[in-house]
mmCIF file of C-alpha atoms in Angstrom:
data_model
loop_
_atom_site.group_PDB
_atom_site.id
_atom_site.type_symbol
_atom_site.label_atom_id
_atom_site.label_comp_id
_atom_site.label_asym_id
_atom_site.label_seq_id
_atom_site.Cartn_x
_atom_site.Cartn_y
_atom_site.Cartn_z
ATOM 1 C CA ASP B 24 0.000 0.000 0.000
ATOM 2 C CA VAL B 25 1.016 3.550 -0.671
ATOM 3 C CA LYS B 26 2.151 5.342 2.391
ATOM 4 C CA VAL B 27 2.199 9.102 2.723
ATOM 5 C CA THR B 28 3.778 10.181 5.965
ATOM 6 C CA GLN B 29 3.476 13.604 7.503
ATOM 7 C CA SER B 30 6.038 14.391 10.146
ATOM 8 C CA SER B 31 3.727 15.746 12.848
ATOM 9 C CA ARG B 32 0.121 15.047 13.782
ATOM 10 C CA TYR B 33 -0.232 18.127 15.973
ATOM 11 C CA LEU B 34 1.863 21.268 15.968
ATOM 12 C CA VAL B 35 1.607 24.455 18.016
ATOM 13 C CA LYS B 36 3.556 27.502 16.901
ATOM 14 C CA ARG B 37 3.668 31.176 17.725
ATOM 15 C CA THR B 38 2.832 34.038 15.409
ATOM 16 C CA GLY B 39 5.838 35.015 13.318
ATOM 17 C CA GLU B 40 7.612 31.675 13.581
ATOM 18 C CA LYS B 41 8.878 29.882 10.492
ATOM 19 C CA VAL B 42 7.132 26.533 10.239
ATOM 20 C CA PHE B 43 8.140 23.467 8.254
ATOM 21 C CA LEU B 44 5.667 20.700 7.444
ATOM 22 C CA GLU B 45 7.255 17.609 5.981
ATOM 23 C CA CYS B 46 5.691 14.960 3.773
ATOM 24 C CA VAL B 47 7.256 11.765 2.451
ATOM 25 C CA GLN B 48 5.718 9.190 0.104
ATOM 26 C CA ASP B 49 7.110 5.761 -0.588
ATOM 27 C CA MET B 50 5.585 4.844 -3.951
ATOM 28 C CA ASP B 51 7.674 6.850 -6.402
ATOM 29 C CA HIS B 52 4.732 9.109 -7.242
ATOM 30 C CA GLU B 53 5.450 12.029 -9.545
ATOM 31 C CA ASN B 54 2.755 14.311 -8.175
ATOM 32 C CA MET B 55 2.582 15.763 -4.711
ATOM 33 C CA PHE B 56 0.141 18.252 -3.250
ATOM 34 C CA TRP B 57 -0.444 20.328 -0.159
ATOM 35 C CA TYR B 58 -4.013 21.109 0.880
ATOM 36 C CA ARG B 59 -5.484 22.807 3.873
ATOM 37 C CA GLN B 60 -8.860 21.816 5.244
ATOM 38 C CA ASP B 61 -11.094 24.178 7.165
ATOM 39 C CA PRO B 62 -14.679 23.587 8.369
ATOM 40 C CA GLY B 63 -17.195 24.593 5.722
ATOM 41 C CA LEU B 64 -14.494 25.311 3.142
ATOM 42 C CA GLY B 65 -13.435 21.834 2.158
ATOM 43 C CA LEU B 66 -9.950 21.124 0.880
ATOM 44 C CA ARG B 67 -8.123 23.999 -0.765
ATOM 45 C CA LEU B 68 -4.992 23.513 -2.823
ATOM 46 C CA ILE B 69 -1.971 25.464 -1.618
ATOM 47 C CA TYR B 70 0.884 24.216 -3.820
ATOM 48 C CA PHE B 71 1.665 21.205 -5.943
ATOM 49 C CA SER B 72 4.591 19.643 -7.702
ATOM 50 C CA TYR B 73 4.822 17.331 -10.707
ATOM 51 C CA ASP B 74 8.565 16.715 -10.525
ATOM 52 C CA VAL B 75 11.667 17.272 -8.464
ATOM 53 C CA LYS B 76 12.503 20.952 -8.049
ATOM 54 C CA MET B 77 9.251 21.853 -9.768
ATOM 55 C CA LYS B 78 6.459 23.688 -7.978
ATOM 56 C CA GLU B 79 3.292 25.464 -8.942
ATOM 57 C CA LYS B 80 0.910 27.647 -7.019
ATOM 58 C CA GLY B 81 -2.508 26.376 -6.158
ATOM 59 C CA ASP B 82 -5.518 28.415 -5.165
ATOM 60 C CA ILE B 83 -4.229 29.873 -1.882
ATOM 61 C CA PRO B 84 -0.406 30.124 -2.019
ATOM 62 C CA GLU B 85 -0.090 33.420 -0.141
ATOM 63 C CA GLY B 86 2.016 33.065 2.974
ATOM 64 C CA TYR B 87 3.348 29.649 1.959
ATOM 65 C CA SER B 88 6.248 28.244 0.005
ATOM 66 C CA VAL B 89 7.315 24.703 -0.841
ATOM 67 C CA SER B 90 10.405 22.684 -1.532
ATOM 68 C CA ARG B 91 10.866 19.462 -3.453
ATOM 69 C CA GLU B 92 14.530 18.504 -3.535
ATOM 70 C CA LYS B 93 13.854 14.769 -3.757
ATOM 71 C CA LYS B 94 11.047 12.930 -5.511
ATOM 72 C CA GLU B 95 9.693 11.390 -2.344
ATOM 73 C CA ARG B 96 9.697 14.508 -0.177
ATOM 74 C CA PHE B 97 7.554 17.638 -0.410
ATOM 75 C CA SER B 98 7.851 20.293 2.261
ATOM 76 C CA LEU B 99 5.458 23.116 3.037
ATOM 77 C CA ILE B 100 6.942 26.234 4.603
ATOM 78 C CA LEU B 101 5.084 28.968 6.435
ATOM 79 C CA GLU B 102 7.531 31.839 6.243
ATOM 80 C CA SER B 103 5.971 33.797 9.115
ATOM 81 C CA ALA B 104 3.091 31.966 10.720
ATOM 82 C CA SER B 105 -0.119 33.868 11.342
ATOM 83 C CA THR B 106 -3.236 32.943 13.281
ATOM 84 C CA ASN B 107 -5.268 32.602 10.065
ATOM 85 C CA GLN B 108 -2.986 29.743 9.079
ATOM 86 C CA THR B 109 -4.357 27.639 11.917
ATOM 87 C CA SER B 110 -5.759 24.670 10.018
ATOM 88 C CA MET B 111 -5.492 20.991 9.143
ATOM 89 C CA TYR B 112 -2.806 20.498 6.513
ATOM 90 C CA LEU B 113 -3.019 17.467 4.280
ATOM 91 C CA CYS B 114 -0.305 16.207 1.984
ATOM 92 C CA ALA B 115 -1.239 13.960 -0.933
ATOM 93 C CA SER B 116 0.501 12.166 -3.748
ATOM 94 C CA SER B 117 -0.589 10.582 -6.999
ATOM 95 C CA ILE B 118 0.812 8.825 -10.011
ATOM 96 C CA SER B 119 0.441 10.408 -13.427
ATOM 97 C CA GLY B 120 -1.967 9.179 -16.028
ATOM 98 C CA GLN B 121 -4.824 10.936 -17.738
ATOM 99 C CA GLY B 122 -8.043 10.250 -15.919
ATOM 100 C CA LYS B 123 -6.424 7.912 -13.444
ATOM 101 C CA GLU B 124 -5.666 10.333 -10.689
ATOM 102 C CA LYS B 125 -6.103 8.825 -7.283
ATOM 103 C CA LEU B 126 -4.898 10.949 -4.436
ATOM 104 C CA PHE B 127 -3.285 9.207 -1.490
ATOM 105 C CA PHE B 128 -3.437 11.386 1.581
ATOM 106 C CA GLY B 129 -1.255 11.553 4.620
ATOM 107 C CA SER B 130 -2.828 11.548 8.061
ATOM 108 C CA GLY B 131 -2.688 15.318 8.308
ATOM 109 C CA THR B 132 -1.040 17.896 10.545
ATOM 110 C CA GLN B 133 -3.280 19.997 12.768
ATOM 111 C CA LEU B 134 -1.418 23.281 13.088
ATOM 112 C CA SER B 135 -2.357 25.831 15.710
ATOM 113 C CA VAL B 136 -0.775 29.271 15.504
ATOM 114 C CA LEU B 137 -1.069 31.241 18.733
ATOM 115 C CA GLN T 26 -20.511 30.751 -7.157
ATOM 116 C CA LYS T 27 -18.506 27.886 -5.731
ATOM 117 C CA GLU T 28 -16.840 25.684 -8.338
ATOM 118 C CA VAL T 29 -18.004 22.481 -6.665
ATOM 119 C CA GLU T 30 -21.089 22.603 -4.499
ATOM 120 C CA GLN T 31 -22.457 20.015 -2.145
ATOM 121 C CA ASN T 32 -25.250 20.099 0.388
ATOM 122 C CA SER T 33 -23.390 20.396 3.642
ATOM 123 C CA GLY T 34 -26.013 18.407 5.515
ATOM 124 C CA PRO T 35 -25.936 16.852 7.922
ATOM 125 C CA LEU T 36 -27.830 14.056 6.239
ATOM 126 C CA SER T 37 -29.307 11.324 8.400
ATOM 127 C CA VAL T 38 -30.720 8.052 7.100
ATOM 128 C CA PRO T 39 -31.823 4.906 8.917
ATOM 129 C CA GLU T 40 -29.776 1.757 8.618
ATOM 130 C CA GLY T 41 -30.662 -0.162 5.469
ATOM 131 C CA ALA T 42 -31.937 2.886 3.588
ATOM 132 C CA ILE T 43 -30.481 4.492 0.481
ATOM 133 C CA ALA T 44 -28.357 7.565 1.083
ATOM 134 C CA SER T 45 -28.217 10.038 -1.794
ATOM 135 C CA LEU T 46 -25.416 12.585 -1.966
ATOM 136 C CA ASN T 47 -25.359 15.301 -4.591
ATOM 137 C CA CYS T 48 -22.750 17.531 -6.156
ATOM 138 C CA THR T 49 -22.838 20.190 -8.862
ATOM 139 C CA TYR T 50 -19.857 21.730 -10.607
ATOM 140 C CA SER T 51 -19.452 24.898 -12.587
ATOM 141 C CA ASP T 52 -16.828 24.137 -15.243
ATOM 142 C CA ARG T 53 -18.138 22.284 -18.284
ATOM 143 C CA GLY T 54 -14.619 21.259 -19.258
ATOM 144 C CA SER T 55 -14.153 19.019 -16.237
ATOM 145 C CA GLN T 56 -13.610 15.415 -17.256
ATOM 146 C CA SER T 57 -12.999 13.355 -14.119
ATOM 147 C CA PHE T 58 -15.132 13.078 -11.016
ATOM 148 C CA PHE T 59 -14.430 11.482 -7.684
ATOM 149 C CA TRP T 60 -16.036 10.723 -4.368
ATOM 150 C CA TYR T 61 -13.853 10.631 -1.273
ATOM 151 C CA ARG T 62 -14.945 9.442 2.152
ATOM 152 C CA GLN T 63 -13.497 11.045 5.266
ATOM 153 C CA TYR T 64 -14.098 9.597 8.697
ATOM 154 C CA SER T 65 -13.906 11.998 11.611
ATOM 155 C CA GLY T 66 -10.277 12.713 12.466
ATOM 156 C CA LYS T 67 -8.993 10.804 9.442
ATOM 157 C CA SER T 68 -7.790 11.757 5.992
ATOM 158 C CA PRO T 69 -9.912 11.344 2.837
ATOM 159 C CA GLU T 70 -9.891 8.090 0.910
ATOM 160 C CA LEU T 71 -11.109 7.532 -2.633
ATOM 161 C CA ILE T 72 -14.218 5.374 -2.917
ATOM 162 C CA MET T 73 -15.508 6.060 -6.450
ATOM 163 C CA SER T 74 -14.363 7.610 -9.688
ATOM 164 C CA ILE T 75 -16.443 8.259 -12.798
ATOM 165 C CA TYR T 76 -15.461 9.699 -16.158
ATOM 166 C CA SER T 77 -18.416 9.257 -18.529
ATOM 167 C CA ASN T 78 -22.133 9.929 -18.371
ATOM 168 C CA GLY T 79 -24.288 7.325 -16.724
ATOM 169 C CA ASP T 80 -23.977 5.097 -13.713
ATOM 170 C CA LYS T 81 -21.026 3.253 -12.259
ATOM 171 C CA GLU T 82 -21.610 0.650 -9.601
ATOM 172 C CA ASP T 83 -19.173 -0.759 -7.076
ATOM 173 C CA GLY T 84 -20.757 -2.927 -4.408
ATOM 174 C CA ARG T 85 -23.227 -0.840 -2.442
ATOM 175 C CA PHE T 86 -22.009 2.377 -4.064
ATOM 176 C CA THR T 87 -23.282 3.877 -7.321
ATOM 177 C CA ALA T 88 -21.875 7.032 -8.842
ATOM 178 C CA GLN T 89 -24.009 8.869 -11.375
ATOM 179 C CA LEU T 90 -22.751 11.525 -13.797
ATOM 180 C CA ASN T 91 -24.706 13.909 -15.992
ATOM 181 C CA LYS T 92 -22.312 16.254 -17.755
ATOM 182 C CA ALA T 93 -25.084 18.185 -19.493
ATOM 183 C CA SER T 94 -26.551 19.111 -16.118
ATOM 184 C CA GLN T 95 -23.101 19.347 -14.496
ATOM 185 C CA TYR T 96 -24.230 17.026 -11.794
ATOM 186 C CA VAL T 97 -22.686 14.038 -10.062
ATOM 187 C CA SER T 98 -24.198 11.972 -7.313
ATOM 188 C CA LEU T 99 -23.356 9.086 -5.030
ATOM 189 C CA LEU T 100 -25.918 6.547 -3.907
ATOM 190 C CA ILE T 101 -25.203 4.257 -0.990
ATOM 191 C CA ARG T 102 -27.552 1.292 -0.830
ATOM 192 C CA ASP T 103 -28.260 -0.656 2.341
ATOM 193 C CA SER T 104 -26.574 2.075 4.389
ATOM 194 C CA GLN T 105 -24.638 0.911 7.430
ATOM 195 C CA PRO T 106 -23.569 2.823 10.538
ATOM 196 C CA SER T 107 -20.003 2.341 9.303
ATOM 197 C CA ASP T 108 -20.896 4.551 6.321
ATOM 198 C CA SER T 109 -21.250 7.518 8.693
ATOM 199 C CA ALA T 110 -18.635 9.974 7.460
ATOM 200 C CA THR T 111 -18.177 13.128 5.433
ATOM 201 C CA TYR T 112 -18.311 12.565 1.695
ATOM 202 C CA LEU T 113 -16.273 14.880 -0.494
ATOM 203 C CA CYS T 114 -16.999 15.420 -4.168
ATOM 204 C CA ALA T 115 -13.915 16.231 -6.247
ATOM 205 C CA VAL T 116 -13.753 17.380 -9.855
ATOM 206 C CA SER T 117 -10.730 17.599 -12.126
ATOM 207 C CA ARG T 118 -9.812 20.945 -13.594
ATOM 208 C CA PRO T 119 -9.978 21.447 -17.342
ATOM 209 C CA GLY T 120 -6.533 21.224 -18.861
ATOM 210 C CA SER T 121 -5.048 19.906 -15.644
ATOM 211 C CA ALA T 122 -6.476 16.512 -14.800
ATOM 212 C CA ARG T 123 -4.064 16.080 -11.922
ATOM 213 C CA GLN T 124 -5.531 19.006 -10.032
ATOM 214 C CA LEU T 125 -8.791 18.474 -8.228
ATOM 215 C CA THR T 126 -11.300 20.953 -6.856
ATOM 216 C CA PHE T 127 -13.111 19.659 -3.790
ATOM 217 C CA GLY T 128 -16.544 20.468 -2.496
ATOM 218 C CA SER T 129 -16.974 21.275 1.168
ATOM 219 C CA GLY T 130 -18.425 17.832 1.870
ATOM 220 C CA THR T 131 -21.693 16.321 3.058
ATOM 221 C CA GLN T 132 -21.806 14.815 6.523
ATOM 222 C CA LEU T 133 -23.745 11.551 6.529
ATOM 223 C CA THR T 134 -25.032 9.816 9.649
ATOM 224 C CA VAL T 135 -26.564 6.344 9.395
ATOM 225 C CA LEU T 136 -28.781 5.674 12.382
ATOM 226 C CA PRO T 137 -28.886 2.108 13.750
#
């Protein structure tokens, strides 16, 4: 089975801190994604990557950046955490193939910014 | 207008009944449609995908797609308490099948 591992299940940070969320997948998937999930808003795409060192902005990239130095690892960076970034962050990966996209999600990181 | 809309619910059905979950989408160019199930405190998991008009059945689950009406639905027959979860509709973006737009989800409770 595909495994997508997120480094922390719960994280508490202070306003202004730099925050790193790590995600590792073990199935050699090309595509990796970062979503945030908020009540009533569903999943919103922050950033995604189709290849090593490649990144593209999603729908809500402001205040975030990403890094993909290795195929299996996709990091989300909050440059200066703010309270409105308190959320559940979900990493996902998928293999390429037109019409065959199945997202495999990690277990999520619940981030609280105080 | 939201790109993918779902009734937020909550939706309650008795055990053994049919649960009907609905989703509409705004972009006619979307080609791929998915239903994800998310148990409380867990991450979403794919349960159904559908790409062409009509019905697709998988066990107790049936996905229905009507591209002309921009409508996709999920029917759960013989609902079980274990089906209680939030169901997320996801639609691929035109020109970028790897990117999905999610609805906000419908919370389903199956009452024993």
